[in-house]
Tab-separated table of C-alpha atoms in Angstrom:
chain	number	residue	atom	x	y	z
A	1	UNK	CA	132.812	63.850	108.246
A	2	UNK	CA	129.666	65.539	109.498
A	3	UNK	CA	128.912	66.420	113.073
A	4	UNK	CA	125.341	67.473	113.814
A	5	UNK	CA	124.748	68.850	117.289
A	6	UNK	CA	121.309	69.526	118.706
A	7	UNK	CA	121.866	71.712	121.737
A	8	UNK	CA	119.164	72.426	124.331
A	9	UNK	CA	116.440	72.632	121.683
A	10	UNK	CA	112.904	73.389	122.839
A	11	UNK	CA	109.794	74.246	120.893
A	12	UNK	CA	106.559	75.691	122.165
A	13	UNK	CA	103.499	75.853	119.959
A	14	UNK	CA	100.217	77.458	121.035
A	15	UNK	CA	101.309	77.317	124.672
A	16	UNK	CA	102.187	73.618	124.505
A	17	UNK	CA	105.711	72.263	124.802
A	18	UNK	CA	106.413	70.055	121.799
A	19	UNK	CA	110.150	69.636	122.247
A	20	UNK	CA	111.804	69.985	125.616
A	21	UNK	CA	115.556	70.549	126.051
A	22	UNK	CA	116.668	68.088	123.368
A	23	UNK	CA	120.396	67.355	123.208
A	24	UNK	CA	121.988	65.136	120.573
A	25	UNK	CA	125.471	64.658	119.143
A	26	UNK	CA	125.265	62.866	115.800
A	27	UNK	CA	128.008	61.785	113.397
A	28	UNK	CA	127.973	60.682	109.760
A	29	UNK	CA	128.167	56.984	108.949
A	30	UNK	CA	125.780	56.196	111.796
A	31	UNK	CA	122.075	55.415	112.028
A	32	UNK	CA	120.159	56.941	114.932
A	33	UNK	CA	116.776	55.479	115.740
A	34	UNK	CA	113.946	57.342	117.473
A	35	UNK	CA	111.023	55.476	118.980
A	36	UNK	CA	107.977	56.849	120.702
A	37	UNK	CA	104.220	56.923	120.619
A	38	UNK	CA	102.112	59.008	118.257
A	39	UNK	CA	102.332	62.672	119.177
A	40	UNK	CA	105.467	62.163	121.263
A	41	UNK	CA	107.393	64.728	119.182
A	42	UNK	CA	109.417	62.581	116.738
A	43	UNK	CA	108.136	64.311	113.613
A	44	UNK	CA	108.500	67.765	115.175
A	45	UNK	CA	112.084	66.920	116.102
A	46	UNK	CA	112.806	66.028	112.471
A	47	UNK	CA	111.162	69.209	111.213
A	48	UNK	CA	113.233	71.255	113.651
A	49	UNK	CA	116.472	69.482	112.700
A	50	UNK	CA	115.777	69.995	108.995
A	51	UNK	CA	115.340	73.752	109.513
A	52	UNK	CA	111.790	73.808	108.130
A	53	UNK	CA	110.502	74.848	111.527
A	54	UNK	CA	111.984	77.456	113.879
A	55	UNK	CA	112.858	76.403	117.408
A	56	UNK	CA	111.908	78.445	120.473
A	57	UNK	CA	115.179	77.838	122.303
A	58	UNK	CA	118.540	76.188	121.655
A	59	UNK	CA	120.638	75.666	118.569
A	60	UNK	CA	121.190	73.119	115.830
A	61	UNK	CA	124.777	73.150	114.655
A	62	UNK	CA	126.258	71.369	111.646
A	63	UNK	CA	130.072	71.350	111.564
A	64	UNK	CA	130.172	74.623	113.496
A	65	UNK	CA	127.512	76.357	111.398
A	66	UNK	CA	124.319	77.345	113.186
A	67	UNK	CA	120.962	76.593	111.570
A	68	UNK	CA	118.831	79.681	110.834
A	69	UNK	CA	121.914	81.900	111.284
A	70	UNK	CA	124.512	80.521	108.892
A	71	UNK	CA	122.090	78.440	106.801
A	72	UNK	CA	118.314	78.291	106.298
A	73	UNK	CA	117.924	74.509	106.073
A	74	UNK	CA	120.472	71.698	106.412
A	75	UNK	CA	122.417	71.435	103.164
A	76	UNK	CA	122.314	68.253	101.094
A	77	UNK	CA	119.425	66.837	103.079
A	78	UNK	CA	117.116	63.947	102.214
A	79	UNK	CA	113.902	63.878	104.177
A	80	UNK	CA	110.690	61.906	104.569
A	81	UNK	CA	107.954	63.219	106.821
A	82	UNK	CA	105.037	60.969	107.724
A	83	UNK	CA	101.880	61.741	105.687
A	84	UNK	CA	103.618	64.271	103.448
A	85	UNK	CA	103.135	63.248	99.834
A	86	UNK	CA	104.201	64.586	96.460
A	87	UNK	CA	102.357	66.560	93.772
A	88	UNK	CA	99.163	64.525	93.193
A	89	UNK	CA	98.700	65.509	89.536
A	90	UNK	CA	102.182	64.360	88.461
A	91	UNK	CA	103.594	60.877	87.874
A	92	UNK	CA	106.359	59.533	90.108
A	93	UNK	CA	109.031	60.351	87.534
A	94	UNK	CA	107.636	63.851	86.917
A	95	UNK	CA	107.571	64.526	90.657
A	96	UNK	CA	111.193	63.493	91.084
A	97	UNK	CA	112.279	65.441	87.996
A	98	UNK	CA	110.555	68.571	89.328
A	99	UNK	CA	112.306	68.243	92.697
A	100	UNK	CA	115.676	67.348	91.148
A	101	UNK	CA	115.471	70.439	88.915
A	102	UNK	CA	115.666	72.656	92.007
A	103	UNK	CA	119.324	71.830	92.649
A	104	UNK	CA	120.471	70.294	89.337
A	105	UNK	CA	122.552	67.681	91.174
A	106	UNK	CA	121.435	64.608	89.251
A	107	UNK	CA	120.450	63.697	85.723
A	108	UNK	CA	117.296	61.983	84.474
A	109	UNK	CA	118.965	58.553	84.079
A	110	UNK	CA	120.004	58.762	87.740
A	111	UNK	CA	116.419	59.591	88.734
A	112	UNK	CA	115.150	56.615	86.750
A	113	UNK	CA	117.766	54.417	88.409
A	114	UNK	CA	116.633	55.547	91.873
A	115	UNK	CA	113.005	54.760	91.027
A	116	UNK	CA	114.033	51.255	89.968
A	117	UNK	CA	116.115	50.955	93.144
A	118	UNK	CA	112.986	51.364	95.304
A	119	UNK	CA	111.153	48.762	93.215
A	120	UNK	CA	109.004	51.001	90.996
A	121	UNK	CA	108.771	51.457	87.251
A	122	UNK	CA	109.916	54.892	86.018
A	123	UNK	CA	107.687	54.477	82.938
A	124	UNK	CA	104.522	54.123	85.052
A	125	UNK	CA	102.121	56.792	83.683
A	126	UNK	CA	99.839	56.779	86.729
A	127	UNK	CA	99.810	59.990	88.737
A	128	UNK	CA	100.869	60.074	92.380
A	129	UNK	CA	97.187	60.405	93.309
A	130	UNK	CA	96.505	56.972	91.834
A	131	UNK	CA	99.449	55.208	93.466
A	132	UNK	CA	98.757	52.680	96.221
A	133	UNK	CA	99.937	53.623	99.726
A	134	UNK	CA	102.960	51.357	99.387
A	135	UNK	CA	103.919	52.877	96.029
A	136	UNK	CA	103.547	56.377	97.479
A	137	UNK	CA	105.861	55.458	100.321
A	138	UNK	CA	108.435	54.049	97.890
A	139	UNK	CA	108.450	57.084	95.608
A	140	UNK	CA	108.701	59.438	98.593
A	141	UNK	CA	111.641	57.363	99.802
A	142	UNK	CA	113.170	57.632	96.327
A	143	UNK	CA	113.003	61.458	96.430
A	144	UNK	CA	114.844	61.379	99.758
A	145	UNK	CA	117.767	59.288	98.544
A	146	UNK	CA	118.005	60.295	94.874
A	147	UNK	CA	120.556	63.092	95.342
A	148	UNK	CA	122.835	61.010	97.599
A	149	UNK	CA	122.300	63.282	100.597
A	150	UNK	CA	124.774	63.668	103.454
A	151	UNK	CA	121.960	63.649	105.996
A	152	UNK	CA	118.804	61.520	105.828
A	153	UNK	CA	115.825	62.220	108.074
A	154	UNK	CA	113.416	59.312	107.699
A	155	UNK	CA	110.116	59.557	109.531
A	156	UNK	CA	108.358	56.176	109.378
A	157	UNK	CA	110.147	55.038	106.187
A	158	UNK	CA	108.534	51.598	106.118
A	159	UNK	CA	104.935	52.712	106.707
A	160	UNK	CA	102.373	50.942	104.499
A	161	UNK	CA	104.981	48.665	102.920
A	162	UNK	CA	104.657	44.897	102.530
A	163	UNK	CA	107.404	42.590	103.778
A	164	UNK	CA	109.288	42.711	100.482
A	165	UNK	CA	109.117	46.495	100.486
A	166	UNK	CA	110.268	46.730	104.088
A	167	UNK	CA	113.278	44.531	103.331
A	168	UNK	CA	114.157	46.578	100.242
A	169	UNK	CA	114.050	49.843	102.201
A	170	UNK	CA	116.126	48.343	105.018
A	171	UNK	CA	118.764	47.254	102.502
A	172	UNK	CA	118.896	50.728	100.976
A	173	UNK	CA	119.262	52.324	104.413
A	174	UNK	CA	122.211	49.996	105.102
A	175	UNK	CA	123.772	50.971	101.755
A	176	UNK	CA	123.289	54.669	102.529
A	177	UNK	CA	124.997	54.149	105.872
A	178	UNK	CA	127.910	52.426	104.113
A	179	UNK	CA	128.142	55.435	101.801
A	180	UNK	CA	128.703	57.571	104.906
A	181	UNK	CA	125.338	59.302	105.299
A	182	UNK	CA	124.163	60.469	108.710
A	183	UNK	CA	120.775	58.805	109.118
A	184	UNK	CA	117.970	59.510	111.587
A	185	UNK	CA	114.998	57.155	111.597
A	186	UNK	CA	111.764	57.542	113.499
A	187	UNK	CA	109.530	54.503	113.560
A	188	UNK	CA	106.829	52.694	115.482
A	189	UNK	CA	108.403	49.507	114.205
A	190	UNK	CA	110.872	48.513	116.909
A	191	UNK	CA	112.267	45.783	114.666
A	192	UNK	CA	113.287	48.410	112.091
A	193	UNK	CA	114.931	50.522	114.717
A	194	UNK	CA	116.758	47.668	116.436
A	195	UNK	CA	117.941	46.148	113.184
A	196	UNK	CA	119.245	49.358	111.642
A	197	UNK	CA	120.270	51.733	114.430
A	198	UNK	CA	123.643	52.241	116.048
A	199	UNK	CA	122.049	54.289	118.812
A	200	UNK	CA	118.418	54.342	119.900
A	201	UNK	CA	116.573	57.252	121.489
A	202	UNK	CA	113.191	57.252	123.168
A	203	UNK	CA	110.911	60.235	122.627
A	204	UNK	CA	108.145	61.006	125.115
A	205	UNK	CA	106.282	64.295	125.648
A	206	UNK	CA	108.909	66.121	123.609
A	207	UNK	CA	111.788	64.827	125.708
A	208	UNK	CA	114.492	62.690	124.100
A	209	UNK	CA	116.488	60.144	126.118
A	210	UNK	CA	118.942	57.397	125.225
A	211	UNK	CA	117.072	54.077	125.116
A	212	UNK	CA	119.467	52.490	127.649
A	213	UNK	CA	118.738	55.275	130.141
A	214	UNK	CA	114.981	54.767	129.916
A	215	UNK	CA	115.317	50.989	130.196
A	216	UNK	CA	117.613	51.272	133.264
A	217	UNK	CA	115.348	53.791	134.968
B	1	UNK	CA	102.995	74.333	83.565
B	2	UNK	CA	101.308	72.133	80.923
B	3	UNK	CA	98.596	71.320	83.454
B	4	UNK	CA	97.727	75.008	83.813
B	5	UNK	CA	97.957	75.789	80.111
B	6	UNK	CA	95.030	73.408	79.588
B	7	UNK	CA	92.891	76.001	81.273
B	8	UNK	CA	93.224	78.296	78.279
B	9	UNK	CA	90.521	76.216	76.600
B	10	UNK	CA	88.128	77.479	79.264
B	11	UNK	CA	89.190	81.038	78.428
B	12	UNK	CA	88.480	80.430	74.761
B	13	UNK	CA	85.098	78.886	75.554
B	14	UNK	CA	84.101	81.663	78.012
B	15	UNK	CA	85.107	84.400	75.570
B	16	UNK	CA	83.031	82.838	72.813
B	17	UNK	CA	79.949	82.215	74.991
B	18	UNK	CA	80.001	85.652	76.616
B	19	UNK	CA	80.068	87.527	73.325
B	20	UNK	CA	77.697	85.302	71.353
B	21	UNK	CA	74.470	87.016	72.481
B	22	UNK	CA	75.831	90.458	71.579
B	23	UNK	CA	77.232	89.284	68.245
B	24	UNK	CA	73.925	87.743	67.137
B	25	UNK	CA	71.871	90.809	68.114
B	26	UNK	CA	74.058	93.379	66.324
B	27	UNK	CA	74.908	93.695	62.685
B	28	UNK	CA	78.375	95.133	62.290
B	29	UNK	CA	80.340	96.859	65.029
B	30	UNK	CA	83.737	98.202	65.976
B	31	UNK	CA	86.394	95.958	67.506
B	32	UNK	CA	86.859	98.404	70.376
B	33	UNK	CA	83.153	97.922	71.249
B	34	UNK	CA	83.825	94.215	71.759
B	35	UNK	CA	86.706	95.014	74.097
B	36	UNK	CA	84.523	97.489	75.994
B	37	UNK	CA	81.882	94.787	76.432
B	38	UNK	CA	84.466	92.585	78.120
B	39	UNK	CA	85.176	95.635	80.286
B	40	UNK	CA	81.519	95.519	81.445
B	41	UNK	CA	80.589	98.582	79.440
B	42	UNK	CA	76.860	97.827	79.619
B	43	UNK	CA	76.769	97.688	83.403
B	44	UNK	CA	75.234	100.285	85.703
B	45	UNK	CA	74.873	100.662	89.456
B	46	UNK	CA	71.339	99.256	89.737
B	47	UNK	CA	70.160	95.806	90.820
B	48	UNK	CA	68.619	95.239	87.376
B	49	UNK	CA	72.204	94.855	86.086
B	50	UNK	CA	73.010	91.987	88.473
B	51	UNK	CA	72.362	89.224	85.887
B	52	UNK	CA	74.738	90.947	83.442
B	53	UNK	CA	77.351	91.476	86.136
B	54	UNK	CA	77.114	87.779	87.029
B	55	UNK	CA	77.356	86.854	83.343
B	56	UNK	CA	80.608	88.779	82.835
B	57	UNK	CA	81.979	87.927	86.250
B	58	UNK	CA	81.794	84.132	85.847
B	59	UNK	CA	84.781	83.741	83.493
B	60	UNK	CA	86.875	85.699	85.983
B	61	UNK	CA	85.603	83.533	88.840
B	62	UNK	CA	86.640	80.366	86.955
B	63	UNK	CA	90.175	81.663	86.725
B	64	UNK	CA	90.247	82.679	90.379
B	65	UNK	CA	88.986	79.266	91.483
B	66	UNK	CA	91.457	77.360	89.315
B	67	UNK	CA	94.541	79.487	89.982
B	68	UNK	CA	93.649	80.118	93.634
B	69	UNK	CA	96.000	77.267	94.521
B	70	UNK	CA	98.717	78.035	91.946
B	71	UNK	CA	101.272	79.190	94.537
B	72	UNK	CA	99.585	77.552	97.500
B	73	UNK	CA	99.916	74.026	96.020
B	74	UNK	CA	103.649	74.166	96.788
B	75	UNK	CA	102.698	74.579	100.454
B	76	UNK	CA	100.503	71.472	100.428
B	77	UNK	CA	101.756	67.920	100.464
B	78	UNK	CA	105.133	68.321	98.759
B	79	UNK	CA	106.182	71.472	100.621
B	80	UNK	CA	108.658	69.661	102.877
B	81	UNK	CA	110.427	68.101	99.902
B	82	UNK	CA	110.339	71.285	97.857
B	83	UNK	CA	111.550	73.782	100.448
B	84	UNK	CA	114.153	71.477	102.005
B	85	UNK	CA	115.878	71.628	98.614
B	86	UNK	CA	115.255	75.225	97.664
B	87	UNK	CA	116.077	77.831	100.274
B	88	UNK	CA	115.846	80.997	98.177
B	89	UNK	CA	112.166	81.485	98.839
B	90	UNK	CA	112.046	85.150	97.782
B	91	UNK	CA	113.523	84.341	94.392
B	92	UNK	CA	111.193	81.398	93.974
B	93	UNK	CA	108.143	83.441	94.943
B	94	UNK	CA	109.113	86.214	92.538
B	95	UNK	CA	109.189	83.714	89.655
B	96	UNK	CA	105.869	82.134	90.688
B	97	UNK	CA	104.157	85.515	91.018
B	98	UNK	CA	105.470	86.553	87.628
B	99	UNK	CA	104.096	83.332	86.121
B	100	UNK	CA	100.740	83.897	87.795
B	101	UNK	CA	100.556	87.399	86.347
B	102	UNK	CA	101.441	86.079	82.886
B	103	UNK	CA	98.669	83.496	83.200
B	104	UNK	CA	96.229	86.309	84.076
B	105	UNK	CA	97.266	88.226	80.946
B	106	UNK	CA	97.155	85.117	78.769
B	107	UNK	CA	93.715	84.115	80.039
B	108	UNK	CA	92.205	87.529	79.313
B	109	UNK	CA	93.971	87.742	75.969
B	110	UNK	CA	92.607	84.351	74.847
B	111	UNK	CA	89.126	85.320	76.050
B	112	UNK	CA	89.269	88.568	74.097
B	113	UNK	CA	90.604	86.923	70.951
B	114	UNK	CA	87.941	84.219	71.031
B	115	UNK	CA	85.288	86.930	71.481
B	116	UNK	CA	86.610	88.829	68.490
B	117	UNK	CA	86.796	85.637	66.425
B	118	UNK	CA	83.171	84.747	67.230
B	119	UNK	CA	82.030	88.300	66.418
B	120	UNK	CA	83.825	88.292	63.084
B	121	UNK	CA	82.307	84.907	62.218
B	122	UNK	CA	78.745	85.976	63.075
B	123	UNK	CA	78.849	89.613	62.005
B	124	UNK	CA	81.126	92.285	60.533
B	125	UNK	CA	83.862	93.677	62.776
B	126	UNK	CA	85.508	96.951	61.808
B	127	UNK	CA	88.923	97.779	63.155
B	128	UNK	CA	88.783	101.303	64.522
B	129	UNK	CA	91.365	103.772	65.783
B	130	UNK	CA	90.694	103.270	69.489
B	131	UNK	CA	91.115	99.494	69.474
B	132	UNK	CA	94.718	99.522	70.730
B	133	UNK	CA	93.949	102.051	73.438
B	134	UNK	CA	90.969	100.029	74.702
B	135	UNK	CA	92.942	96.789	74.380
B	136	UNK	CA	95.707	98.202	76.594
B	137	UNK	CA	93.256	99.562	79.163
B	138	UNK	CA	91.380	96.274	79.316
B	139	UNK	CA	94.495	94.122	79.571
B	140	UNK	CA	96.174	96.237	82.245
B	141	UNK	CA	93.122	96.874	84.451
B	142	UNK	CA	91.592	93.392	84.263
B	143	UNK	CA	94.863	91.462	84.493
B	144	UNK	CA	95.786	93.477	87.593
B	145	UNK	CA	92.350	92.847	89.093
B	146	UNK	CA	92.529	89.121	88.318
B	147	UNK	CA	96.066	88.988	89.685
B	148	UNK	CA	95.154	90.792	92.917
B	149	UNK	CA	92.179	88.534	93.668
B	150	UNK	CA	94.002	85.296	92.755
B	151	UNK	CA	97.120	86.227	94.707
B	152	UNK	CA	94.902	87.135	97.658
B	153	UNK	CA	93.302	83.678	97.599
B	154	UNK	CA	96.741	82.028	97.405
B	155	UNK	CA	98.075	84.124	100.245
B	156	UNK	CA	95.203	83.466	102.647
B	157	UNK	CA	95.335	79.783	101.719
B	158	UNK	CA	98.992	79.644	102.774
B	159	UNK	CA	98.244	81.368	106.080
B	160	UNK	CA	94.991	79.463	106.853
B	161	UNK	CA	93.748	76.955	104.267
B	162	UNK	CA	92.251	76.951	100.777
B	163	UNK	CA	88.625	77.029	101.979
B	164	UNK	CA	89.192	80.120	104.082
B	165	UNK	CA	91.302	81.697	101.328
B	166	UNK	CA	88.631	81.268	98.683
B	167	UNK	CA	85.611	82.082	100.850
B	168	UNK	CA	87.115	85.235	102.394
B	169	UNK	CA	88.487	86.717	99.173
B	170	UNK	CA	85.442	85.879	97.065
B	171	UNK	CA	83.229	87.037	99.936
B	172	UNK	CA	84.905	90.453	99.827
B	173	UNK	CA	84.683	90.417	96.035
B	174	UNK	CA	80.952	89.639	96.068
B	175	UNK	CA	80.320	92.184	98.806
B	176	UNK	CA	81.804	94.946	96.637
B	177	UNK	CA	79.843	93.740	93.585
B	178	UNK	CA	76.605	93.696	95.590
B	179	UNK	CA	77.366	97.121	97.095
B	180	UNK	CA	77.954	98.491	93.601
B	181	UNK	CA	74.781	96.946	92.182
B	182	UNK	CA	72.594	98.234	94.991
B	183	UNK	CA	74.123	101.734	95.169
B	184	UNK	CA	71.877	103.202	92.466
B	185	UNK	CA	68.689	101.860	94.046
B	186	UNK	CA	69.598	103.524	97.320
B	187	UNK	CA	71.334	106.742	96.322
B	188	UNK	CA	70.216	107.559	92.746
B	189	UNK	CA	66.503	108.406	92.783
B	190	UNK	CA	66.849	110.291	89.479
B	191	UNK	CA	69.083	107.713	87.815
B	192	UNK	CA	72.347	109.436	88.776
B	193	UNK	CA	73.983	109.068	92.174
B	194	UNK	CA	73.416	112.132	94.340
B	195	UNK	CA	76.562	114.186	94.770
B	196	UNK	CA	76.701	113.743	98.540
B	197	UNK	CA	76.716	109.943	98.118
B	198	UNK	CA	79.288	109.717	95.321
B	199	UNK	CA	82.015	108.780	97.794
B	200	UNK	CA	80.127	105.572	98.601
B	201	UNK	CA	80.569	104.295	95.077
B	202	UNK	CA	84.055	105.725	94.678
B	203	UNK	CA	85.469	103.753	97.609
B	204	UNK	CA	84.273	100.529	95.968
B	205	UNK	CA	87.110	98.839	93.981
B	206	UNK	CA	84.577	97.153	91.690
B	207	UNK	CA	83.543	100.604	90.410
B	208	UNK	CA	87.056	100.999	88.932
B	209	UNK	CA	86.575	97.874	86.777
B	210	UNK	CA	83.459	99.093	85.000
B	211	UNK	CA	84.295	100.733	81.693
B	212	UNK	CA	80.924	102.489	81.506
B	213	UNK	CA	82.014	104.461	84.591
B	214	UNK	CA	85.303	105.502	82.955
B	215	UNK	CA	84.806	108.689	80.986
B	216	UNK	CA	88.326	109.871	80.275
B	217	UNK	CA	91.882	108.643	79.944
B	218	UNK	CA	92.436	109.989	83.425
B	219	UNK	CA	89.717	107.702	84.803
B	220	UNK	CA	91.386	104.657	83.246
B	221	UNK	CA	94.702	105.777	84.686
B	222	UNK	CA	93.165	106.007	88.179
B	223	UNK	CA	91.847	102.430	87.804
B	224	UNK	CA	95.293	101.185	86.821
B	225	UNK	CA	96.968	102.985	89.703
B	226	UNK	CA	94.451	101.641	92.209
B	227	UNK	CA	94.960	98.009	91.215
B	228	UNK	CA	98.725	98.515	90.963
B	229	UNK	CA	98.687	99.858	94.518
B	230	UNK	CA	96.711	96.876	95.840
B	231	UNK	CA	99.002	94.505	93.914
B	232	UNK	CA	102.113	96.158	95.420
B	233	UNK	CA	100.665	95.790	98.926
B	234	UNK	CA	99.846	92.126	98.328
B	235	UNK	CA	103.316	91.488	96.897
B	236	UNK	CA	104.891	92.864	100.042
B	237	UNK	CA	102.604	90.652	102.175
B	238	UNK	CA	103.418	87.607	100.006
B	239	UNK	CA	107.169	87.910	100.491
B	240	UNK	CA	106.652	88.324	104.223
B	241	UNK	CA	104.270	85.343	104.531
B	242	UNK	CA	106.344	82.975	102.401
B	243	UNK	CA	109.641	83.753	104.107
B	244	UNK	CA	108.198	83.407	107.595
B	245	UNK	CA	106.184	80.260	106.879
B	246	UNK	CA	106.910	77.355	109.212
B	247	UNK	CA	106.238	73.851	107.891
B	248	UNK	CA	104.626	72.561	111.035
B	249	UNK	CA	101.668	70.613	109.779
B	250	UNK	CA	101.495	68.078	106.981
B	251	UNK	CA	98.880	69.586	104.771
B	252	UNK	CA	96.972	66.897	102.936
B	253	UNK	CA	94.463	69.041	101.122
B	254	UNK	CA	95.407	67.925	97.663
B	255	UNK	CA	96.101	64.253	98.113
B	256	UNK	CA	98.592	63.350	100.754
B	257	UNK	CA	99.548	59.808	101.662
């Protein structure tokens, strides 16, 4: 059972406040949705939670261990960040093999299985550069889930996908939740968030509030 | 790795093209002379040598342009997915830097071999006693130079972006080349640089690459130590930059979503 606590986290960048006193208490087996306009701070929040970006104030604590003190990034993490692609000169399978080689957690047949799971062909010889936007999104999603991570940070996971693709990704997210993963989703698509999330947060100007609180006020 | 090994064909081609003119003009020569040519042995500090400097500099520029993103590419689009899995950045960087240095050595080695092959096909090449000495000097000095410049481009690219990285480093490189080429015109009225102006040419790193300016083993040793010193400084900077790097922006330089 994982408990991820975001405690009074703020981030200033070039004199601008990007995250302002963010507090969250998140538990595995749940899906947490984050909605907000472009530039509201959703992606920055995910980068901060992952450990790939330092915070100016506050702490991120996973089961009592403090990020950047006891660990550099969250362990066993699957992540998608909007607009971040893979190596353009490699095929989908080669990309996933290269990333999987870093931790040696899964074998090639498992990688191939994950690629099929997101609706792509592992034998496709096209490079990532030549993939369509939808295919890129699927393969990036595949890299996030392939190692069965404990924590999934999904920034706009259904971007550029057709209806069939959106439904497939939603199903996988439900399966990952059943497996016990702690899942955070940021999306413009309110339908995604409402359908999948156990708790919804609203992000505006770097501040994060429970959806119910913003609706009531 | 396979993707970068393809570039060795360019090394082979450059080595052959660069030496062809010399091989056709001369009838029989020592192998160490060929190595010295690659070490810009026919270059002097006058503007009339600029075409030759450019001629020998181009193969090195190709390498620098191609490998200028060798380490930096990991900080482009896939950086989030790479570094969220692999936290030992120092260890990773050490391996990448080692690979980059090996590529530098391999590139120069292939260029040299192709030059020697072309010479032996066109004319007679005699193996002389100093070949191994010159081979070692060339490989150490030029691989360190290539490594320093390429690592510099990578490093500045990580901090700023690839355009700034390439333009700044190559700008400095070309400034030193131009300063070297013009030095004789300004400070050597009799063909040799006046003693009081020698320091001007001796503070120029490009001067330490030119084999015609190296007269003793000691001179070669100084060249090696200079480039080793710059490489050590850059290595220290690299470990600092890579460990402190924050993944704040999604870099899409090489084909994002």
